[in-house]
mmCIF file of C-alpha atoms in Angstrom:
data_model
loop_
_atom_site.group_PDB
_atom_site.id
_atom_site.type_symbol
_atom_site.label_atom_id
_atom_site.label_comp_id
_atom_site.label_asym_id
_atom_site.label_seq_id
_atom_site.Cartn_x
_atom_site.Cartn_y
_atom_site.Cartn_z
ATOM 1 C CA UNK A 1 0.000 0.000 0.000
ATOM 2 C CA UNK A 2 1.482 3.386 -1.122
ATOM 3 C CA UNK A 3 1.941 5.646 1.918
ATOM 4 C CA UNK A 4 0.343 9.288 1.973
ATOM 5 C CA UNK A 5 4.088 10.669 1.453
ATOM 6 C CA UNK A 6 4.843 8.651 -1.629
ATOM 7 C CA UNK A 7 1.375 9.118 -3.041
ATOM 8 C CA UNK A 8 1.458 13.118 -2.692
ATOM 9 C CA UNK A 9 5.399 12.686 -4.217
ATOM 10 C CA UNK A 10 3.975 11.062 -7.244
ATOM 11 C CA UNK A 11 0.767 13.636 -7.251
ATOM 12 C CA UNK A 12 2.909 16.341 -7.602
ATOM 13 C CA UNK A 13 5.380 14.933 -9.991
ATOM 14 C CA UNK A 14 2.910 14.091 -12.455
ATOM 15 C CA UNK A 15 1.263 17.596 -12.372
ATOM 16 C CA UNK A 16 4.347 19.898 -11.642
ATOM 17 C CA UNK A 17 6.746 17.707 -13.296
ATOM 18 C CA UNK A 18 9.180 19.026 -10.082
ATOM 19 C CA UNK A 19 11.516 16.125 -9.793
ATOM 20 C CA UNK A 20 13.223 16.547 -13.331
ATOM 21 C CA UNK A 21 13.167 19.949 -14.988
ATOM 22 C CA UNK A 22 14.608 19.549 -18.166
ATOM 23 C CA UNK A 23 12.736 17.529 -21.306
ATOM 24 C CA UNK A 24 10.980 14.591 -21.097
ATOM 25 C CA UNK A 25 11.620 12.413 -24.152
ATOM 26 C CA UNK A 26 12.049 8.919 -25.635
ATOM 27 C CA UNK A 27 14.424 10.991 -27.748
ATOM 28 C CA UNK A 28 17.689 11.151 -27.327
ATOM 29 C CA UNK A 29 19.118 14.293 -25.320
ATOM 30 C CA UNK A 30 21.053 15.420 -27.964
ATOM 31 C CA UNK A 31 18.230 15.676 -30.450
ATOM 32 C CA UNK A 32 15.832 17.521 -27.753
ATOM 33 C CA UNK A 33 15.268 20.994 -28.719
ATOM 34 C CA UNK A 34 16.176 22.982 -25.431
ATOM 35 C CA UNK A 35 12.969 24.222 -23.618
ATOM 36 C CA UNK A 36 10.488 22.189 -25.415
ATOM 37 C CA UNK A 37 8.573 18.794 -24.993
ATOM 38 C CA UNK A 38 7.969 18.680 -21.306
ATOM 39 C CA UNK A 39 4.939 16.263 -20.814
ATOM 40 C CA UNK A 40 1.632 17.303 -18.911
ATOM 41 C CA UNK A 41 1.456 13.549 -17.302
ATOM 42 C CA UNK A 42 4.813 12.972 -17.109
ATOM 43 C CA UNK A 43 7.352 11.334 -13.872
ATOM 44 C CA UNK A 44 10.509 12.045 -14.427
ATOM 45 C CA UNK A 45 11.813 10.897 -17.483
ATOM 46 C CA UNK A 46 8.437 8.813 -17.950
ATOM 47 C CA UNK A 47 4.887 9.566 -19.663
ATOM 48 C CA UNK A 48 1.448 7.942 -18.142
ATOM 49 C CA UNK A 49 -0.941 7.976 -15.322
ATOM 50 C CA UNK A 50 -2.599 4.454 -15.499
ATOM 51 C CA UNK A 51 -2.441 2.521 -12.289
ATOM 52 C CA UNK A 52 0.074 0.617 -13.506
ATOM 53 C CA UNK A 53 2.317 3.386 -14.210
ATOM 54 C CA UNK A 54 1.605 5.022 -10.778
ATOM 55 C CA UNK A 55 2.507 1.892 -8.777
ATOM 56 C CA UNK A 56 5.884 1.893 -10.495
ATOM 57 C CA UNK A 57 6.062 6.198 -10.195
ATOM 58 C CA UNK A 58 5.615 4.906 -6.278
ATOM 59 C CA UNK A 59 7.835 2.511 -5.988
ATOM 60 C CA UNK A 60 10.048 4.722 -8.010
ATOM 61 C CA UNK A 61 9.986 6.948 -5.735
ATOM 62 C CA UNK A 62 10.155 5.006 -2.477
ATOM 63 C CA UNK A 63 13.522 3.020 -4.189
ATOM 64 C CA UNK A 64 15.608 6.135 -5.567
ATOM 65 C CA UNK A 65 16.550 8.064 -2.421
ATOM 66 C CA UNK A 66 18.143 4.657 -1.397
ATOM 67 C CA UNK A 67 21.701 3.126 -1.891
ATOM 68 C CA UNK A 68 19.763 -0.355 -2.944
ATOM 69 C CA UNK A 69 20.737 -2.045 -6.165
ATOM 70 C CA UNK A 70 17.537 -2.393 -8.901
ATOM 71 C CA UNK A 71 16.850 -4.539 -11.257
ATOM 72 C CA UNK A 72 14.311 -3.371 -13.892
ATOM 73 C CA UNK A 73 12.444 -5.811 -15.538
ATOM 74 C CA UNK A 74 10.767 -5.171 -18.908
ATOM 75 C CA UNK A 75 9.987 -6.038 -22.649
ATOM 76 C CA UNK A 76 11.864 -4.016 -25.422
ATOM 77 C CA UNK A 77 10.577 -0.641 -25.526
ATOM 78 C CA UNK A 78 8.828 -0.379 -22.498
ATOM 79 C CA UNK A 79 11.222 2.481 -20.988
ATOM 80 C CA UNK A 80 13.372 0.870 -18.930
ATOM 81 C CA UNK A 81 16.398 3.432 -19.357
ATOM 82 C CA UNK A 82 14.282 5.988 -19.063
ATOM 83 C CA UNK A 83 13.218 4.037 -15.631
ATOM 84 C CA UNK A 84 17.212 3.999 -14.403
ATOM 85 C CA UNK A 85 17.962 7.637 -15.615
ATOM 86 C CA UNK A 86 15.110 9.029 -13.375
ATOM 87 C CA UNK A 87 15.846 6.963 -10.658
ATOM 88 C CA UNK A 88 19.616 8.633 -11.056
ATOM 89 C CA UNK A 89 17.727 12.213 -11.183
ATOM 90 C CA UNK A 90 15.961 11.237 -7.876
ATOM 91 C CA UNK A 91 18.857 10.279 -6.009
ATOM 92 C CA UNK A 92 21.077 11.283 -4.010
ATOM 93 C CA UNK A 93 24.018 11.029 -6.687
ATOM 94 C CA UNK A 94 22.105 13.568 -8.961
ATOM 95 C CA UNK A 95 24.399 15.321 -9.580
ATOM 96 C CA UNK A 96 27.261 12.426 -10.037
ATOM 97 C CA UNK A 97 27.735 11.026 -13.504
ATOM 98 C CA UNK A 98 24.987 7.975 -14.852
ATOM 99 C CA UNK A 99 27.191 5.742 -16.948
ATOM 100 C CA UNK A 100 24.623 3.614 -19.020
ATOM 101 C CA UNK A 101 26.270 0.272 -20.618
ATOM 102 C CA UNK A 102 24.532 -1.675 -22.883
ATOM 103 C CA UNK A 103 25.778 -5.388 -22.357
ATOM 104 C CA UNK A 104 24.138 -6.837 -25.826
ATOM 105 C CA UNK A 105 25.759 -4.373 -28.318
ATOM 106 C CA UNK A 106 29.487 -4.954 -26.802
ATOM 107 C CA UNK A 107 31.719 -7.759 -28.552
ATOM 108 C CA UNK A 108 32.124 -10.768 -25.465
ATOM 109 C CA UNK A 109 35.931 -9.851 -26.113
ATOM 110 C CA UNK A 110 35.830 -5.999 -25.556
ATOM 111 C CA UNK A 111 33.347 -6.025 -22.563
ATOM 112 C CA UNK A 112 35.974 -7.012 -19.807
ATOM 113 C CA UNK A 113 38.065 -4.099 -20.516
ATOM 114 C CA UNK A 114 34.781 -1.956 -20.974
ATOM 115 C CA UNK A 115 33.561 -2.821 -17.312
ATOM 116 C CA UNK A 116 36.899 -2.843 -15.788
ATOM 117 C CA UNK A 117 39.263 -1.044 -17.987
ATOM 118 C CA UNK A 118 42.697 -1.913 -18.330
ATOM 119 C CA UNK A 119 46.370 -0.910 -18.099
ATOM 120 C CA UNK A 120 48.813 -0.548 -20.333
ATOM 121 C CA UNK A 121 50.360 -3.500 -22.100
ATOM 122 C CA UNK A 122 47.921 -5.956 -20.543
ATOM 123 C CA UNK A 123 47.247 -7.271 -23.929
ATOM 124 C CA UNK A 124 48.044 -6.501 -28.008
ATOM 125 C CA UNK A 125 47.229 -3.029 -28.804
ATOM 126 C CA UNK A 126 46.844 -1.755 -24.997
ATOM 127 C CA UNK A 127 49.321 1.209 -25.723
ATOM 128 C CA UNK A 128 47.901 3.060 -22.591
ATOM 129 C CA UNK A 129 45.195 2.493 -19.478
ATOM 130 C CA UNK A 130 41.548 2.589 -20.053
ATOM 131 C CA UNK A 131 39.033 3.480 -17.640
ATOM 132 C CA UNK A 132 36.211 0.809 -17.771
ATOM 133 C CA UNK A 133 32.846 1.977 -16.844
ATOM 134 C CA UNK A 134 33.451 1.089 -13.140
ATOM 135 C CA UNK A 135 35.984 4.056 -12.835
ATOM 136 C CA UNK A 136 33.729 6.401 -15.323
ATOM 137 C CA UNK A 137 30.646 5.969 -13.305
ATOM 138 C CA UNK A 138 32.492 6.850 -9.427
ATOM 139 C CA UNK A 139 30.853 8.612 -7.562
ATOM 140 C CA UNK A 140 27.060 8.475 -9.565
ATOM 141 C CA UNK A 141 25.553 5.801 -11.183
ATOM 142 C CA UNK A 142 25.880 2.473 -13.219
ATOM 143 C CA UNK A 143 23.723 1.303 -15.637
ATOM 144 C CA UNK A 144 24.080 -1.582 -17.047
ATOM 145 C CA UNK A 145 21.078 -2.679 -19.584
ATOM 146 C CA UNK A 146 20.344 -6.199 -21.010
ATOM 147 C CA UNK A 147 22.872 -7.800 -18.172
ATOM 148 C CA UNK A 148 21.373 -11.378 -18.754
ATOM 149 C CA UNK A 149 23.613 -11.251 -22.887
ATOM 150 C CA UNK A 150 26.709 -10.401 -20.275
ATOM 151 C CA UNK A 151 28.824 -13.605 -20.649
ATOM 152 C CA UNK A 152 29.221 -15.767 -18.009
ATOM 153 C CA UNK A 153 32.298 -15.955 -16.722
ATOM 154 C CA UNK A 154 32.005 -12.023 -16.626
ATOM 155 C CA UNK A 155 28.911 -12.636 -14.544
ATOM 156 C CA UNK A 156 30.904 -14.126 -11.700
ATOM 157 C CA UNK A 157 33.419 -11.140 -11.839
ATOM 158 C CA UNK A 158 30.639 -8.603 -11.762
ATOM 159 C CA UNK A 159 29.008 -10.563 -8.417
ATOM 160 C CA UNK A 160 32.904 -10.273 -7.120
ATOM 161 C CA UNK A 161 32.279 -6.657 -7.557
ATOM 162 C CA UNK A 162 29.196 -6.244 -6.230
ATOM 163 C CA UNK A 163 29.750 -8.617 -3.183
ATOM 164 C CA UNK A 164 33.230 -6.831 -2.547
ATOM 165 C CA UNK A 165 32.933 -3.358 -2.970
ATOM 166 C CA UNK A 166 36.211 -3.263 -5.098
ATOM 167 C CA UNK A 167 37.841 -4.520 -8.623
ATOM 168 C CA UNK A 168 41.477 -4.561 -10.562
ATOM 169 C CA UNK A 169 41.854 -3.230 -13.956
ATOM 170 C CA UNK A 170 42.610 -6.296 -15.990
ATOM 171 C CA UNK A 171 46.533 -6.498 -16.311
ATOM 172 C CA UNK A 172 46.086 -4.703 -13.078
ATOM 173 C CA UNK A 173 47.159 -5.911 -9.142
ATOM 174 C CA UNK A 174 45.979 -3.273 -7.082
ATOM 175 C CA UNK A 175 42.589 -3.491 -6.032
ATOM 176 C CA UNK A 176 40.407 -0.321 -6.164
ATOM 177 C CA UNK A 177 37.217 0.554 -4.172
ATOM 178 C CA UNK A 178 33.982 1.566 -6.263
ATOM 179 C CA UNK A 179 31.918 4.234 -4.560
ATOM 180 C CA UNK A 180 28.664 3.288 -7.576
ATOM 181 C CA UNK A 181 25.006 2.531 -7.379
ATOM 182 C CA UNK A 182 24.002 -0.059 -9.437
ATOM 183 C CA UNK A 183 21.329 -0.424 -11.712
ATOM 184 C CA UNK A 184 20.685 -3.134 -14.004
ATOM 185 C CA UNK A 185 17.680 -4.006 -16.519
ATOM 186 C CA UNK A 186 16.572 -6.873 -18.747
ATOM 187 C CA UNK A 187 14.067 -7.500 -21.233
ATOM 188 C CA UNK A 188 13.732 -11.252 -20.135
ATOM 189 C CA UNK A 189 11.930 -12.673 -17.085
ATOM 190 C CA UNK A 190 14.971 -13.058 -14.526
ATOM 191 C CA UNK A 191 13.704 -16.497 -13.751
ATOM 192 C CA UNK A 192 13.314 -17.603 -17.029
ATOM 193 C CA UNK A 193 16.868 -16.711 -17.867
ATOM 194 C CA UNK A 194 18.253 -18.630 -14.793
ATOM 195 C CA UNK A 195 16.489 -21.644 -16.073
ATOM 196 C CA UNK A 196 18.161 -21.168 -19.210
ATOM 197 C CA UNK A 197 21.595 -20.112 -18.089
ATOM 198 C CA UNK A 198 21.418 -16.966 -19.596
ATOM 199 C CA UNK A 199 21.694 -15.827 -15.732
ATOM 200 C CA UNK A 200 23.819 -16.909 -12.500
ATOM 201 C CA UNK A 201 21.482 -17.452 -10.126
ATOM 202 C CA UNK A 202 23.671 -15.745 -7.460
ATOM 203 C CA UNK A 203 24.176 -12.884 -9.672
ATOM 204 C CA UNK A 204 19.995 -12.565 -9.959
ATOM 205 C CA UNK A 205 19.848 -12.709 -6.656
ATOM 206 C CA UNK A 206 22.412 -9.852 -5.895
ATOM 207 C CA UNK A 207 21.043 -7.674 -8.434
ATOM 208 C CA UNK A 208 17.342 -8.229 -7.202
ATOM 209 C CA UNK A 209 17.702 -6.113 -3.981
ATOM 210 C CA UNK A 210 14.721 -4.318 -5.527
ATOM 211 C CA UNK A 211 12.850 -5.023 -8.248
ATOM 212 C CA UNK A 212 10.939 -2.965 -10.974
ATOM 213 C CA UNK A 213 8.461 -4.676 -13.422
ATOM 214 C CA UNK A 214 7.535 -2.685 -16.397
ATOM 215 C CA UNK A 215 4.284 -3.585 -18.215
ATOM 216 C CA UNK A 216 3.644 -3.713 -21.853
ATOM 217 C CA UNK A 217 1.767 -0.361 -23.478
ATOM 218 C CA UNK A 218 -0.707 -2.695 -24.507
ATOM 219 C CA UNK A 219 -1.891 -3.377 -20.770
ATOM 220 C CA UNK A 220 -2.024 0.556 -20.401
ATOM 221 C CA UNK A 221 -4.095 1.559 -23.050
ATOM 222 C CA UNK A 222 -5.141 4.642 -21.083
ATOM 223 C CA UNK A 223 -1.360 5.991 -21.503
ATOM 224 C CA UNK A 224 -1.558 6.051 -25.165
ATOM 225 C CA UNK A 225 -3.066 9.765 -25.529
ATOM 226 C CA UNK A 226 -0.960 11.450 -23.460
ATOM 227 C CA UNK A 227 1.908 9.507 -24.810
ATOM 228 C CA UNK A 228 0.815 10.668 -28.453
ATOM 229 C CA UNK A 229 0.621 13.834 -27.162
ATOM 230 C CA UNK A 230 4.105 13.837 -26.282
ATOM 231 C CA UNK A 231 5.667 12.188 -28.931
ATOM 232 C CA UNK A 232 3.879 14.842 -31.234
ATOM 233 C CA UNK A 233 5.064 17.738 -29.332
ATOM 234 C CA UNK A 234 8.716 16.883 -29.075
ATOM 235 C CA UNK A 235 8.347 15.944 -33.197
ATOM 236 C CA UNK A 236 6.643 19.427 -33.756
ATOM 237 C CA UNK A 237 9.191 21.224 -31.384
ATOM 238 C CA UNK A 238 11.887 19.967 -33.928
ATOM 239 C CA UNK A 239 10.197 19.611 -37.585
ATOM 240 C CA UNK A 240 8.756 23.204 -36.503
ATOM 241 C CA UNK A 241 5.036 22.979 -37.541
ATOM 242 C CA UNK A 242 2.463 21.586 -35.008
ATOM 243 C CA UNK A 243 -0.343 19.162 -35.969
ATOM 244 C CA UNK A 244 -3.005 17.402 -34.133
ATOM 245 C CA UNK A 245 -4.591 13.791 -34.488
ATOM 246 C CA UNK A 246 -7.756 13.296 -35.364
ATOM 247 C CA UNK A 247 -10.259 11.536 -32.600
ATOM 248 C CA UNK A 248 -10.300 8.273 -34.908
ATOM 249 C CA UNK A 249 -6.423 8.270 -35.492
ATOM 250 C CA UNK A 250 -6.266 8.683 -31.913
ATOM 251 C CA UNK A 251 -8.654 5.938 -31.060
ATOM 252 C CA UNK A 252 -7.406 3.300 -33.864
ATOM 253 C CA UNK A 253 -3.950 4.049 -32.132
ATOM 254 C CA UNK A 254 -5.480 3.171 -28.518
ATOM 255 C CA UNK A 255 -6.450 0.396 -30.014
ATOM 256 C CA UNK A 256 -3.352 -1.329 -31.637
ATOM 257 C CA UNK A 257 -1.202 -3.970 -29.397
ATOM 258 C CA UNK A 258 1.609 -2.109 -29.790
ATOM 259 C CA UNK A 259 4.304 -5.538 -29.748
ATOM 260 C CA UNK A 260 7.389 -2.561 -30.262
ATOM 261 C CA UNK A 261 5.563 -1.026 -26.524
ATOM 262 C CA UNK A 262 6.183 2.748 -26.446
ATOM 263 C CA UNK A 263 9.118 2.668 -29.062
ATOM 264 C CA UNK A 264 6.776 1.805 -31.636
ATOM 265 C CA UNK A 265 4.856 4.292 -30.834
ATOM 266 C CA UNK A 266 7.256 7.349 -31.118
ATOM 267 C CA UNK A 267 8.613 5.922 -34.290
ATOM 268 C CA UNK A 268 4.558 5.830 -35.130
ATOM 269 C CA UNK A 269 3.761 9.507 -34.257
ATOM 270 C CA UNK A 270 6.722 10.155 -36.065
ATOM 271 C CA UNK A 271 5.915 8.612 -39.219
ATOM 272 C CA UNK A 272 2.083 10.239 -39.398
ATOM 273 C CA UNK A 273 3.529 13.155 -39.118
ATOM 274 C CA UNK A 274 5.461 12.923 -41.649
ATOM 275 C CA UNK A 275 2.651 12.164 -43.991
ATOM 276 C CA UNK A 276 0.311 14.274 -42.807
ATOM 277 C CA UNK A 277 -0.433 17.696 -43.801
ATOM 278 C CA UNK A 278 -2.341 19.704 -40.528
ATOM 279 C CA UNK A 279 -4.536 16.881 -39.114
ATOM 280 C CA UNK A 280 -2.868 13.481 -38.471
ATOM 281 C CA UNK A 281 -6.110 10.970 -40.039
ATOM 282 C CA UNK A 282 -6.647 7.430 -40.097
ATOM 283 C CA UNK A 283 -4.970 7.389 -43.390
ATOM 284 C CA UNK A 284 -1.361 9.262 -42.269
ATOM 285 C CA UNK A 285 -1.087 5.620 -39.533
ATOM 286 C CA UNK A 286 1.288 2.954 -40.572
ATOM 287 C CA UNK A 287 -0.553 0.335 -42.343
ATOM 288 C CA UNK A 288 -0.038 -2.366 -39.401
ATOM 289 C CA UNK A 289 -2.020 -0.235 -37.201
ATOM 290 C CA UNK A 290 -4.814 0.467 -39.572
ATOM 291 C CA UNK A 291 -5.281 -3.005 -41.109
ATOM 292 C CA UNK A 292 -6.423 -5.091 -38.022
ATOM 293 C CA UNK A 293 -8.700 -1.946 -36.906
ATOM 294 C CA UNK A 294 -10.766 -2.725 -40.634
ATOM 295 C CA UNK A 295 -11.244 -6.275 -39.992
ATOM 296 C CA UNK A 296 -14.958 -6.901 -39.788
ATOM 297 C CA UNK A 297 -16.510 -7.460 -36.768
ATOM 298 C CA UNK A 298 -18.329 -10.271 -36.124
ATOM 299 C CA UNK A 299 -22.406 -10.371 -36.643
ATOM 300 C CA UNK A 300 -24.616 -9.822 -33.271
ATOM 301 C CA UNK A 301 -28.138 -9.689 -33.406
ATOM 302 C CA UNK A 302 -29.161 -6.794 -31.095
ATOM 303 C CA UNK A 303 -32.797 -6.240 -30.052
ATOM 304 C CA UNK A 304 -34.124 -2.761 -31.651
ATOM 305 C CA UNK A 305 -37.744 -2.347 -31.511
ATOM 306 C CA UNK A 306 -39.935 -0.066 -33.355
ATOM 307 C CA UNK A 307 -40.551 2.825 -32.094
ATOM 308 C CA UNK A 308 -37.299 2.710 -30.316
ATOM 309 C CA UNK A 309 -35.490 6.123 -29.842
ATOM 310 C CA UNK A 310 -32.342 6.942 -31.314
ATOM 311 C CA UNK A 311 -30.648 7.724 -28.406
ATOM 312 C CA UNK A 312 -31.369 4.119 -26.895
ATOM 313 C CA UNK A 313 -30.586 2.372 -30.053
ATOM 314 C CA UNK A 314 -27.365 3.931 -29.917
ATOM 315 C CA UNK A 315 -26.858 3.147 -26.258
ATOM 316 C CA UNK A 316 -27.495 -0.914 -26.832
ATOM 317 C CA UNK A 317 -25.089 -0.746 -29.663
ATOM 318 C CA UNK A 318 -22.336 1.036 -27.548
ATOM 319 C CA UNK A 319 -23.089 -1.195 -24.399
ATOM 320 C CA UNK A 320 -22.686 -4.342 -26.742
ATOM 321 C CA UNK A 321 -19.314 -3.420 -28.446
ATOM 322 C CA UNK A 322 -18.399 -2.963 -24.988
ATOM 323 C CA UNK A 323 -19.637 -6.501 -23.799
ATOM 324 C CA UNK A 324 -17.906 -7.917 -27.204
ATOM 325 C CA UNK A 325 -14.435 -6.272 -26.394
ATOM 326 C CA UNK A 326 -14.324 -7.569 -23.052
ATOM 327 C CA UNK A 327 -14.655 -3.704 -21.576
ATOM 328 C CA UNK A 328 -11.636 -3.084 -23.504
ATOM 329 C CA UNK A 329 -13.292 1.330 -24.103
ATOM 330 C CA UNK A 330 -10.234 1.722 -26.712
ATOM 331 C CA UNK A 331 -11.649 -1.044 -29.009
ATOM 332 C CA UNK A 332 -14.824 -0.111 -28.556
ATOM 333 C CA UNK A 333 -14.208 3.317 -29.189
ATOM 334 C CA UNK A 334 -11.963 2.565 -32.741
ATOM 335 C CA UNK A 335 -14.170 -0.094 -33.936
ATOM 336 C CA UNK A 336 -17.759 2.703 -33.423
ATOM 337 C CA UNK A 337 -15.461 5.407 -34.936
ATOM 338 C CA UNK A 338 -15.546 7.689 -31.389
ATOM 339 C CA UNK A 339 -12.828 9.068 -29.566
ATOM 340 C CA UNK A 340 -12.321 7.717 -26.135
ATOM 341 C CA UNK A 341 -14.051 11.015 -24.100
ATOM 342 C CA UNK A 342 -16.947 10.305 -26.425
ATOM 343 C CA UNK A 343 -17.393 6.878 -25.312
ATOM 344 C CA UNK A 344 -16.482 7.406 -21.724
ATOM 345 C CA UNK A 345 -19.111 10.434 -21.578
ATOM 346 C CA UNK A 346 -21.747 7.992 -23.022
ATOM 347 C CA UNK A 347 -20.866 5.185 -20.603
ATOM 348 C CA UNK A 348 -21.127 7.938 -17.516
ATOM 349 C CA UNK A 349 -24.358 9.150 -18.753
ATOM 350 C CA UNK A 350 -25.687 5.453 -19.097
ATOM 351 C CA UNK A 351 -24.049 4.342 -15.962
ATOM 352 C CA UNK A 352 -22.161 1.713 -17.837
ATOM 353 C CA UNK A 353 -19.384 -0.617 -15.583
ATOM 354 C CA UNK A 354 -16.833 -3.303 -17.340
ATOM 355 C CA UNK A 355 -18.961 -5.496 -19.681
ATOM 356 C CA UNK A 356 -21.313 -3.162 -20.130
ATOM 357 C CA UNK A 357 -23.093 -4.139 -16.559
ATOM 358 C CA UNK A 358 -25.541 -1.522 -15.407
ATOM 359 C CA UNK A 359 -25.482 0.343 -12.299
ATOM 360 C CA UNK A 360 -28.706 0.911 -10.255
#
């Protein structure tokens, strides 16, 4: 249960945006136009305000003032460097450096000496010492993403570290102490990996003084919008000509399962922008989006009578879409051709729960 001082922490973050005051952005920094793209609904680094996003915004936020190691646990895409840079911002090494190290996209024979560094001569084309990552990141923070692709026998060396407090350049003898907080992330389930021995289980263990689970953008539909609404800022901040969606490009877009999470999504907004002259349409989305959205439904016989109103005819065919879906209101909404506040000021007015149950 969140306490009241967490829960007013992440209140005010989302509205004030006061724990990180420079952009918010998928983006990288370098490409982030200065003063520009700061989100409405935004934590840190991070765009949402489902429940699911608030828990982690709370635990977040309960986790960062700390010294503990994290491991962050999500699919590709789902933010989880955005997740360890705000956690850095929150800190208490701020205002140390955050070294970020991506273990998959280093050659198995260069990532020893990228962790550790090295001195000189220790091996064939060492002409001077390196400072590894360890050294780099003194002081602040350590990042290091996809750890489970880190090769084993590193992974032993790395729980040395971690159990120790200290490490030896290789061709090195003296032992140095690391003053680093450690963060580490993967995109596969911890356990999963152990099974597979893609992971020490002592290492998992060591890393997994706290743990962060990141869900997939298709179990937060109700982040979509404001994410959109990012994405699209930041793009018109730097192609220099704002545009808007319209309310069925927005709802197809709730819609879509999103597999790529939220970096599909950028790279979407991107794209309709692109193609798009002042209003972003149905037509402007990426033709994965838009295909499944046109599949026909199928054929449900619901009771109209005559004489029936308008207004109630409408509210039997809503209230069944809804019961079809599952209560899934972003379907419902891109398959009737209404934007999400439509359908959620219909539902209100007809007391409408999940499933399309009535209220008294």
């Amino acid at each position: 249960m969140s306490s009241p001082q967490s829960s007013i922490f992440v209140e005010r973050a989302i509205v004030d945006n006061s724990i990180h005051p420079g952009p918010v952005s998928f983006l990288s920094r370098a490409a982030q136009p200065s003063g520009h793209g700061l989100a409405k609904h935004a934590f840190g680094q991070l765009v949402g305000t489902s429940r699911l996003m608030r828990e982690v915004y709370d635990h977040m936020s309960r986790v960062a003032p700390t010294s503990a190691t994290v491991l962050i646990v999500g699919d590709s895409g789902t933010g989880k460097e955005l997740v360890a840079r705000t956690l850095h911002d929150l800190s208490r090494r701020r205002h140390g450096p955050y070294i970020a190290l991506n273990c998959s996209a280093i050659s198995p024979m260069l990532i020893e000496s990228e962790l550790f560094g090295h001195e000189r001569g220790s091996f064939t084309g060492a002409d001077r010492r390196h400072h590894g990552v360890f050294e780099r990141a003194m002081g602040g923070t350590l990042f290091l993403d996809e750890v489970t692709e880190m090769p084993m026998d590193l992974q032993v060396k790395l729980l040395r570290v971690l159990e120790t407090g200290t490490f030896t350049r290789t061709g090195g003898e003296t032992p140095l102490s690391l003053d680093v907080r450690f963060l580490a992330a993967t995109n596969r389930q911890p356990e999963e990996a152990v099974k597979e021995g893609k992971l020490r289980a002592d290492l998992y263990y060591r890393l997994k003084v706290f743990q962060l689970s990141l869900r997939r953008l298709r179990d937060r539909a109700e982040d979509v919008p404001p994410l959109v609404e990012h994405f699209l800022t930041q793009t018109a901040a730097i192609e220099g000509q704002p545009k808007h969606f319209t309310s069925e490009a927005l709802a197809m877009l709730s819609a879509y399962s999103w597999p790529g999470n939220v970096r599909e999504l950028k790279n979407a907004v991107y794209s309709a922008y692109i193609l798009a002259g002042t209003e972003i349409t149905v037509e402007c989305l990426p033709p994965e989006i838009v295909m499944p959205a046109l599949k026909p439904a199928p054929e449900y016989n619901i009771p109209m009578n005559i004489g029936m109103t308008t207004a109630e005819a409408e509210r039997r065919l809503i209230v069944a879409t809804l019961a079809h879906f599952a209560g899934s209101k972003s379907k419902t909404a891109a398959t009737l051709g209404i934007s999400l506040k439509t359908l959620y000021n219909r539902l209100h007015h007809y007391r409408v729960q999940e499933y399309g149950e009535r209220t008294a």
